Structures are given as C-alpha cells and as structure tokens.
Amino acid sequence: MLKYDPFLFRVIHVSSQSRASHIPSISSSAAKHPEKLSDLLERLARDAQERISMREIATALDDRSFGAFLLVFALPNLIPLPPGATMVLGLPMIFVAWQVVIGYPKVWLPRVIADYSLDRSTFQRMVARVAPWLRSAENWVRPRNWPLDGALRERLFGIFALLLSVICVLPIPFGNWLPAFAVAVLGVAHTERDGNCLAVGVIVGLVSIAVAGLVLTATGALLATLF
C-alpha cells in the first residue's frame, strides 16, 4: 500500500515547477525585433505606388519617435532637387521640431503637408542614396550617454532642430544640404538615445549654422555694393 510522503511530494512539485520555468512562453519567444528604419524605408520604396505621400510615410512610422520623423523628413533634402523644392520639403521638419519644442506627445501633420507626395522614382532614389549610410549608422548607434533626460533639455533639442530646419527652408545657395544632414543625424541619435551620435549631430549643426551665416553675410554685402 502506497503511503503519502510529504517530503517526496514537495520534491516532485518543485521539480515540475523548475521544468515549467524553462518552457518559453509565447509572448516572450514570439516577440519580434522591431524593423530597422533602413529596412522599413527600403520596403516602402519597393512597394510604393506611382506616388507616395507624407501621410503614408508617417503611417508606416507610427510607432517611431520624433527622431525618426525628423530623419525621414530630412532625407528628401539630401538629394539634388529642383530649385525651391527644399522650401516645401523642409516644412515637415519645421512642424516636427516645433512639436518637440512645445512638448507634443505625438507627431501631428497638417493636411497640406500630409497630402504632399513624391513620385516613386524620386522616393526610390532618395532611399537608395540614404539607406547605405543609415544601415552603416545602425551598426554602431546604440543607447548610451544620453543627456536629454528632462523636458527642458528635450525642448532645447527641439529648438536646435527647429533652427536647422528653418535654415533648410531658406533659399541659401548650397546651404541646405549640411543642415539637413545634421537634422538626419540628430534624428538617428534621438531615435536610438545615443549621446555620442547626438554630439556629432550638434557639431555638424553648428558648422552648418556658421556656413549659412557666412553665406547670408556675404550675400548681403554683395547686394549692398550692387545697390
């Protein structure tokens, strides 16, 4: 006749719990790593129709931070475009940066910007040019030394990004690419919370502000002598 042994029961119970703890749960094992931004942009370029709107890009980036929107809206300004195009393509950066300044919890785009679209070939050319750089950046950018740990510092970041975005919109000869590049770097840094990348973006941004200032000063002096 079998007898109930409390000690043996406890051993078997603990052993069964130990085995169960090694069985991965569905929620943890099935969790997928978020799609890299470079992969997402390449997928959008590959699957795009004849035109792709800013709303479609924003929808695809809905789970991303303000930094990702700054990066994406800086990308069109990094390729050669017809004169005056940066005045339109730089506006989304201004709106996003302004929302960081005033502390918006989520990116919002007005209809006139959300409806603005690029033709497929332009968008694919933009992604093809930027994706290799972005993929290389993704290999070393990681969360580290992040200094923007408060609302005030976050808004100072927004003010700096806003200033660079305004410079991108101004019709400065050869003065749009560098600030757009700085905004792109700042966007990557903000998305990944990388303080080292942020420092690079700030340095590039300061240089671009100095260059824009010199160009505007020289242009003003030239106009003064002519008129």
Short mmCIF file of C-alpha atoms in Angstrom, two decimals:
data_model
loop_
_atom_site.label_atom_id
_atom_site.label_comp_id
_atom_site.label_asym_id
_atom_site.label_seq_id
_atom_site.Cartn_x
_atom_site.Cartn_y
_atom_site.Cartn_z
CA MET A 1 0.00 0.00 0.00
CA LEU A 2 1.41 3.42 -1.01
CA LYS A 3 1.91 5.96 1.75
CA TYR A 4 1.76 9.73 1.38
CA ASP A 5 5.23 11.15 1.85
CA PRO A 6 5.14 14.97 2.29
CA PHE A 7 8.86 15.35 1.57
CA LEU A 8 8.68 13.37 -1.68
CA PHE A 9 5.61 15.38 -2.75
CA ARG A 10 7.46 18.66 -2.23
CA VAL A 11 10.47 17.42 -4.25
CA ILE A 12 8.26 16.36 -7.17
CA HIS A 13 6.29 19.64 -7.03
CA VAL A 14 9.45 21.80 -7.07
CA SER A 15 10.95 19.73 -9.89
CA SER A 16 7.83 20.15 -12.03
CA GLN A 17 7.87 23.92 -11.43
CA SER A 18 11.55 24.06 -12.43
CA ARG A 19 10.84 22.23 -15.70
CA ALA A 20 7.89 24.54 -16.43
CA SER A 21 10.02 27.62 -15.89
CA HIS A 22 12.33 26.53 -18.70
CA ILE A 23 9.46 26.36 -21.20
CA PRO A 24 9.46 29.66 -23.12
CA SER A 25 6.17 31.49 -23.14
CA ILE A 26 4.56 32.51 -26.39
CA SER A 27 4.72 36.22 -25.56
CA SER A 28 8.45 36.27 -24.93
CA SER A 29 9.69 33.88 -27.58
CA ALA A 30 7.42 35.10 -30.33
CA ALA A 31 8.26 38.77 -29.83
CA LYS A 32 9.80 40.13 -32.99
CA HIS A 33 12.59 42.64 -33.06
CA PRO A 34 11.33 45.99 -34.43
CA GLU A 35 12.02 46.50 -38.10
CA LYS A 36 15.10 48.59 -38.71
CA LEU A 37 14.45 52.00 -40.16
CA SER A 38 16.62 51.27 -43.21
CA ASP A 39 14.62 48.08 -43.91
CA LEU A 40 11.34 49.93 -43.45
CA LEU A 41 12.31 52.68 -45.90
CA GLU A 42 13.53 50.16 -48.48
CA ARG A 43 10.28 48.23 -48.14
CA LEU A 44 8.28 51.45 -48.65
CA ALA A 45 10.33 52.31 -51.73
CA ARG A 46 9.92 48.79 -53.11
CA ASP A 47 6.15 48.62 -52.54
CA ALA A 48 5.31 52.24 -53.38
CA GLN A 49 2.70 53.07 -55.99
CA GLU A 50 3.24 55.79 -58.59
CA ARG A 51 3.37 58.38 -55.80
CA ILE A 52 3.89 58.13 -52.04
CA SER A 53 2.53 60.75 -49.66
CA MET A 54 3.92 62.07 -46.41
CA ARG A 55 0.83 60.60 -44.74
CA GLU A 56 1.79 57.12 -45.95
CA ILE A 57 5.32 57.55 -44.64
CA ALA A 58 4.00 58.86 -41.32
CA THR A 59 1.61 55.92 -41.06
CA ALA A 60 4.44 53.47 -41.62
CA LEU A 61 6.47 55.24 -38.91
CA ASP A 62 3.59 55.47 -36.45
CA ASP A 63 5.42 53.52 -33.74
CA ARG A 64 8.60 55.57 -34.09
CA SER A 65 9.79 58.58 -32.09
CA PHE A 66 10.02 62.22 -33.15
CA GLY A 67 13.62 61.50 -34.14
CA ALA A 68 12.51 59.06 -36.82
CA PHE A 69 10.18 61.67 -38.32
CA LEU A 70 12.97 64.26 -38.30
CA LEU A 71 15.21 61.77 -40.09
CA VAL A 72 12.64 60.79 -42.70
CA PHE A 73 11.66 64.37 -43.48
CA ALA A 74 15.34 65.37 -43.73
CA LEU A 75 16.03 62.69 -46.33
CA PRO A 76 14.47 64.45 -49.36
CA ASN A 77 16.73 67.43 -48.75
CA LEU A 78 19.83 65.25 -49.15
CA ILE A 79 19.38 64.66 -52.87
CA PRO A 80 19.59 67.15 -55.76
CA LEU A 81 16.12 68.61 -56.32
CA PRO A 82 14.67 71.39 -58.47
CA PRO A 83 15.09 74.95 -57.12
CA GLY A 84 12.52 75.79 -54.50
CA ALA A 85 11.78 72.15 -53.60
CA THR A 86 13.50 72.46 -50.24
CA MET A 87 11.08 75.24 -49.29
CA VAL A 88 8.31 72.63 -49.44
CA LEU A 89 10.20 69.54 -48.29
CA GLY A 90 11.72 71.39 -45.33
CA LEU A 91 8.33 72.33 -43.88
CA PRO A 92 7.64 68.91 -42.33
CA MET A 93 10.92 69.17 -40.39
CA ILE A 94 9.83 72.56 -39.04
CA PHE A 95 6.47 71.19 -37.90
CA VAL A 96 8.02 68.14 -36.22
CA ALA A 97 10.75 70.17 -34.50
CA TRP A 98 8.18 72.72 -33.32
CA GLN A 99 6.10 69.94 -31.77
CA VAL A 100 9.17 68.79 -29.84
CA VAL A 101 9.63 72.36 -28.60
CA ILE A 102 6.08 72.68 -27.30
CA GLY A 103 6.06 69.17 -25.88
CA TYR A 104 3.55 67.38 -28.12
CA PRO A 105 3.14 63.70 -27.13
CA LYS A 106 2.65 62.55 -30.73
CA VAL A 107 3.61 63.82 -34.15
CA TRP A 108 0.79 65.61 -35.96
CA LEU A 109 0.92 66.78 -39.58
CA PRO A 110 -1.49 69.29 -41.15
CA ARG A 111 -3.37 68.07 -44.19
CA VAL A 112 -1.43 70.20 -46.68
CA ILE A 113 1.82 68.50 -45.62
CA ALA A 114 0.31 65.06 -45.08
CA ASP A 115 -1.09 65.09 -48.64
CA TYR A 116 2.20 66.17 -50.22
CA SER A 117 3.59 63.29 -52.27
CA LEU A 118 6.74 62.31 -54.11
CA ASP A 119 6.80 60.28 -57.29
CA ARG A 120 8.05 56.74 -56.90
CA SER A 121 11.34 57.22 -58.75
CA THR A 122 12.30 60.24 -56.62
CA PHE A 123 11.49 58.40 -53.41
CA GLN A 124 13.41 55.30 -54.52
CA ARG A 125 16.40 57.44 -55.49
CA MET A 126 16.26 59.15 -52.11
CA VAL A 127 16.14 55.83 -50.23
CA ALA A 128 18.86 54.28 -52.39
CA ARG A 129 21.17 57.15 -51.56
CA VAL A 130 20.46 57.28 -47.83
CA ALA A 131 19.87 53.60 -46.96
CA PRO A 132 23.57 52.53 -47.10
CA TRP A 133 24.54 55.39 -44.78
CA LEU A 134 21.63 54.61 -42.48
CA ARG A 135 22.45 50.90 -42.44
CA SER A 136 26.06 51.66 -41.52
CA ALA A 137 24.88 54.00 -38.76
CA GLU A 138 22.58 51.30 -37.38
CA ASN A 139 25.60 49.05 -36.88
CA TRP A 140 27.16 51.29 -34.24
CA VAL A 141 24.41 53.60 -32.95
CA ARG A 142 23.06 52.36 -29.63
CA PRO A 143 21.63 53.76 -26.38
CA ARG A 144 24.50 55.42 -24.47
CA ASN A 145 25.45 58.68 -22.72
CA TRP A 146 22.03 60.21 -23.39
CA PRO A 147 21.91 63.75 -21.91
CA LEU A 148 18.31 64.72 -22.77
CA ASP A 149 16.75 63.25 -19.65
CA GLY A 150 14.29 66.06 -18.92
CA ALA A 151 11.57 68.14 -20.56
CA LEU A 152 13.74 71.29 -20.65
CA ARG A 153 16.66 69.58 -22.37
CA GLU A 154 14.29 67.87 -24.77
CA ARG A 155 12.87 71.24 -25.76
CA LEU A 156 16.34 72.70 -26.21
CA PHE A 157 16.96 69.83 -28.61
CA GLY A 158 13.75 70.81 -30.40
CA ILE A 159 14.85 74.45 -30.64
CA PHE A 160 18.18 73.44 -32.18
CA ALA A 161 16.46 71.10 -34.66
CA LEU A 162 13.94 73.86 -35.45
CA LEU A 163 16.71 76.34 -36.24
CA LEU A 164 18.39 73.86 -38.58
CA SER A 165 15.05 73.09 -40.24
CA VAL A 166 14.41 76.80 -40.87
CA ILE A 167 17.85 77.10 -42.49
CA CYS A 168 16.94 74.19 -44.79
CA VAL A 169 13.89 76.11 -45.99
CA LEU A 170 15.76 79.36 -46.65
CA PRO A 171 16.92 79.83 -50.27
CA ILE A 172 20.61 79.77 -49.42
CA PRO A 173 22.86 78.65 -52.30
CA PHE A 174 24.43 75.29 -51.34
CA GLY A 175 23.29 75.94 -47.77
CA ASN A 176 20.56 73.33 -47.42
CA TRP A 177 22.40 70.02 -47.57
CA LEU A 178 24.55 70.39 -44.44
CA PRO A 179 21.75 71.40 -42.03
CA ALA A 180 19.55 68.66 -43.47
CA PHE A 181 22.34 66.17 -42.83
CA ALA A 182 22.66 67.49 -39.28
CA VAL A 183 18.91 67.03 -38.72
CA ALA A 184 19.18 63.47 -40.06
CA VAL A 185 22.00 62.68 -37.62
CA LEU A 186 20.04 64.26 -34.78
CA GLY A 187 17.04 62.17 -35.77
CA VAL A 188 19.05 58.94 -35.61
CA ALA A 189 20.50 59.98 -32.25
CA HIS A 190 17.08 60.83 -30.82
CA THR A 191 15.56 57.57 -32.05
CA GLU A 192 18.30 55.41 -30.53
CA ARG A 193 19.03 57.65 -27.49
CA ASP A 194 22.72 57.78 -28.46
CA GLY A 195 24.56 60.68 -26.84
CA ASN A 196 27.67 60.16 -28.96
CA CYS A 197 25.65 60.40 -32.16
CA LEU A 198 23.89 63.44 -30.72
CA ALA A 199 27.26 65.14 -30.23
CA VAL A 200 28.14 64.51 -33.89
CA GLY A 201 24.81 65.98 -34.98
CA VAL A 202 25.30 69.06 -32.81
CA ILE A 203 28.80 69.65 -34.22
CA VAL A 204 27.58 69.29 -37.82
CA GLY A 205 24.63 71.54 -36.99
CA LEU A 206 26.84 74.27 -35.55
CA VAL A 207 29.08 74.14 -38.61
CA SER A 208 26.05 74.38 -40.91
CA ILE A 209 24.74 77.39 -38.96
CA ALA A 210 28.14 79.09 -39.30
CA VAL A 211 28.25 78.36 -43.04
CA ALA A 212 24.73 79.68 -43.53
CA GLY A 213 25.63 82.81 -41.58
CA LEU A 214 28.70 83.41 -43.72
CA VAL A 215 26.73 82.92 -46.94
CA LEU A 216 23.99 85.29 -45.82
CA THR A 217 26.56 87.88 -44.70
CA ALA A 218 28.45 87.65 -47.99
CA THR A 219 25.23 87.84 -49.97
CA GLY A 220 24.10 90.89 -48.00
CA ALA A 221 27.44 92.61 -48.55
CA LEU A 222 27.30 91.83 -52.28
CA LEU A 223 23.78 93.21 -52.60
CA ALA A 224 24.80 96.33 -50.67
CA THR A 225 27.63 97.03 -53.09
CA LEU A 226 25.41 96.45 -56.12
CA PHE A 227 22.53 98.60 -54.94
#
